[in-house]
PDB file of C-alpha atoms in Angstrom:
ATOM      1  CA  UNK H 115      78.778  44.764  98.861  1.00 69.00           C
ATOM      2  CA  UNK H 116      76.045  47.050  96.991  1.00 86.00           C
ATOM      3  CA  UNK H 117      74.718  50.427  95.852  1.00 85.00           C
ATOM      4  CA  UNK H 118      75.264  53.176  98.661  1.00 86.00           C
ATOM      5  CA  UNK H 119      75.204  56.758  96.319  1.00 88.00           C
ATOM      6  CA  UNK H 120      73.049  57.662  93.214  1.00 87.00           C
ATOM      7  CA  UNK H 121      72.886  60.250  92.026  1.00 89.00           C
ATOM      8  CA  UNK H 122      69.689  63.055  90.565  1.00 93.00           C
ATOM      9  CA  UNK H 123      68.275  66.208  90.574  1.00 94.00           C
ATOM     10  CA  UNK H 124      65.086  67.490  91.867  1.00 95.00           C
ATOM     11  CA  UNK H 125      62.892  67.303  88.269  1.00 94.00           C
ATOM     12  CA  UNK H 126      66.102  65.814  86.391  1.00 92.00           C
ATOM     13  CA  UNK H 127      66.970  69.875  85.894  1.00 90.00           C
ATOM     14  CA  UNK H 128      70.780  69.495  84.795  1.00 84.00           C
ATOM     15  CA  UNK H 129      73.017  67.229  83.181  1.00 77.00           C
ATOM     16  CA  UNK H 130      75.440  67.973  79.889  1.00 74.00           C
ATOM     17  CA  UNK H 131      73.758  71.032  77.646  1.00 69.00           C
ATOM     18  CA  UNK H 132      77.117  70.037  75.655  1.00 75.00           C
ATOM     19  CA  UNK H 133      75.522  66.284  74.712  1.00 77.00           C
ATOM     20  CA  UNK H 134      73.628  65.905  72.211  1.00 77.00           C
ATOM     21  CA  UNK H 135      70.202  64.586  72.919  1.00 74.00           C
ATOM     22  CA  UNK H 136      71.135  63.971  75.944  1.00 73.00           C
ATOM     23  CA  UNK H 137      68.398  63.319  78.696  1.00 71.00           C
ATOM     24  CA  UNK H 138      69.655  65.029  81.546  1.00 74.00           C
ATOM     25  CA  UNK H 139      70.053  64.362  85.649  1.00 87.00           C
ATOM     26  CA  UNK H 140      67.383  60.780  87.031  1.00 93.00           C
ATOM     27  CA  UNK H 141      64.858  63.244  88.855  1.00 96.00           C
ATOM     28  CA  UNK H 142      65.130  62.162  92.397  1.00 96.00           C
ATOM     29  CA  UNK H 143      61.166  62.157  92.536  1.00 97.00           C
ATOM     30  CA  UNK H 144      60.928  59.473  90.585  1.00 97.00           C
ATOM     31  CA  UNK H 145      64.340  57.682  92.321  1.00 97.00           C
ATOM     32  CA  UNK H 146      62.312  58.207  95.693  1.00 97.00           C
ATOM     33  CA  UNK H 147      59.008  56.621  94.416  1.00 97.00           C
ATOM     34  CA  UNK H 148      61.178  53.614  92.964  1.00 97.00           C
ATOM     35  CA  UNK H 149      62.699  52.869  96.292  1.00 95.00           C
ATOM     36  CA  UNK H 150      60.132  53.382  98.155  1.00 96.00           C
ATOM     37  CA  UNK H 151      57.659  51.374  95.990  1.00 96.00           C
ATOM     38  CA  UNK H 152      61.008  48.426  96.418  1.00 95.00           C
ATOM     39  CA  UNK H 153      60.655  48.715 100.269  1.00 96.00           C
ATOM     40  CA  UNK H 154      63.499  51.251 100.986  1.00 93.00           C
ATOM     41  CA  UNK H 155      62.809  53.973 103.409  1.00 93.00           C
ATOM     42  CA  UNK H 156      63.971  57.019 102.461  1.00 93.00           C
ATOM     43  CA  UNK H 157      63.174  59.453 105.126  1.00 96.00           C
ATOM     44  CA  UNK H 158      62.124  61.797 102.227  1.00 97.00           C
ATOM     45  CA  UNK H 159      59.075  62.924 101.632  1.00 97.00           C
ATOM     46  CA  UNK H 160      57.725  62.688  98.463  1.00 96.00           C
ATOM     47  CA  UNK H 161      55.072  64.777  98.845  1.00 95.00           C
ATOM     48  CA  UNK H 162      56.797  67.966 100.108  1.00 97.00           C
ATOM     49  CA  UNK H 163      59.627  66.576  96.934  1.00 97.00           C
ATOM     50  CA  UNK H 164      56.370  67.005  94.396  1.00 97.00           C
ATOM     51  CA  UNK H 165      56.481  70.527  95.659  1.00 96.00           C
ATOM     52  CA  UNK H 166      59.940  71.187  96.292  1.00 97.00           C
ATOM     53  CA  UNK H 167      60.155  70.741  92.461  1.00 96.00           C
ATOM     54  CA  UNK H 168      57.469  72.448  90.476  1.00 96.00           C
ATOM     55  CA  UNK H 169      58.176  75.719  92.708  1.00 97.00           C
ATOM     56  CA  UNK H 170      61.369  75.028  90.758  1.00 96.00           C
ATOM     57  CA  UNK H 171      60.631  74.276  87.406  1.00 95.00           C
ATOM     58  CA  UNK H 172      57.584  77.168  88.077  1.00 95.00           C
ATOM     59  CA  UNK H 173      61.103  79.942  89.012  1.00 96.00           C
ATOM     60  CA  UNK H 174      62.745  78.368  86.166  1.00 94.00           C
ATOM     61  CA  UNK H 175      60.092  77.801  83.165  1.00 95.00           C
ATOM     62  CA  UNK H 176      61.355  74.709  82.790  1.00 92.00           C
ATOM     63  CA  UNK H 177      59.593  71.624  81.799  1.00 92.00           C
ATOM     64  CA  UNK H 178      59.973  68.205  85.130  1.00 93.00           C
ATOM     65  CA  UNK H 179      61.206  65.089  83.283  1.00 92.00           C
ATOM     66  CA  UNK H 180      59.952  63.714  86.708  1.00 95.00           C
ATOM     67  CA  UNK H 181      57.164  61.193  85.522  1.00 95.00           C
ATOM     68  CA  UNK H 182      56.055  60.799  88.923  1.00 96.00           C
ATOM     69  CA  UNK H 183      55.745  65.289  88.875  1.00 96.00           C
ATOM     70  CA  UNK H 184      53.851  64.424  84.902  1.00 94.00           C
ATOM     71  CA  UNK H 185      51.597  61.670  87.263  1.00 94.00           C
ATOM     72  CA  UNK H 186      49.709  63.126  89.646  1.00 87.00           C
ATOM     73  CA  UNK H 187      49.633  66.260  88.091  1.00 72.00           C
ATOM     74  CA  UNK H 188      47.253  64.602  85.949  1.00 63.00           C
ATOM     75  CA  UNK H 189      45.879  63.245  88.667  1.00 55.00           C
TER      76      UNK H 189
END
C-alpha cells in the first residue's frame, strides 16, 4: 500500500476562496522537486514546469506560492 495520487496545482493557484486563512493548493513545482529529491522519477521536466507557472502567474497577475519558483527566481 502507498500513495498513488497526489493533488497539486501549478504555482499553487486555486484553493477554496471561502476558507478564511487557507493557504491554497500544494504547488506542483514543489511536489516534483521533493519527489525528485527522494529519488522518485516523475517524468516531469521541472524547468518547463517552472516556466509554465511563471507564464500563468504573469497572465493572471498573481504571485506564485511555489517555494521552488521563488527560490530560483532569486538566483
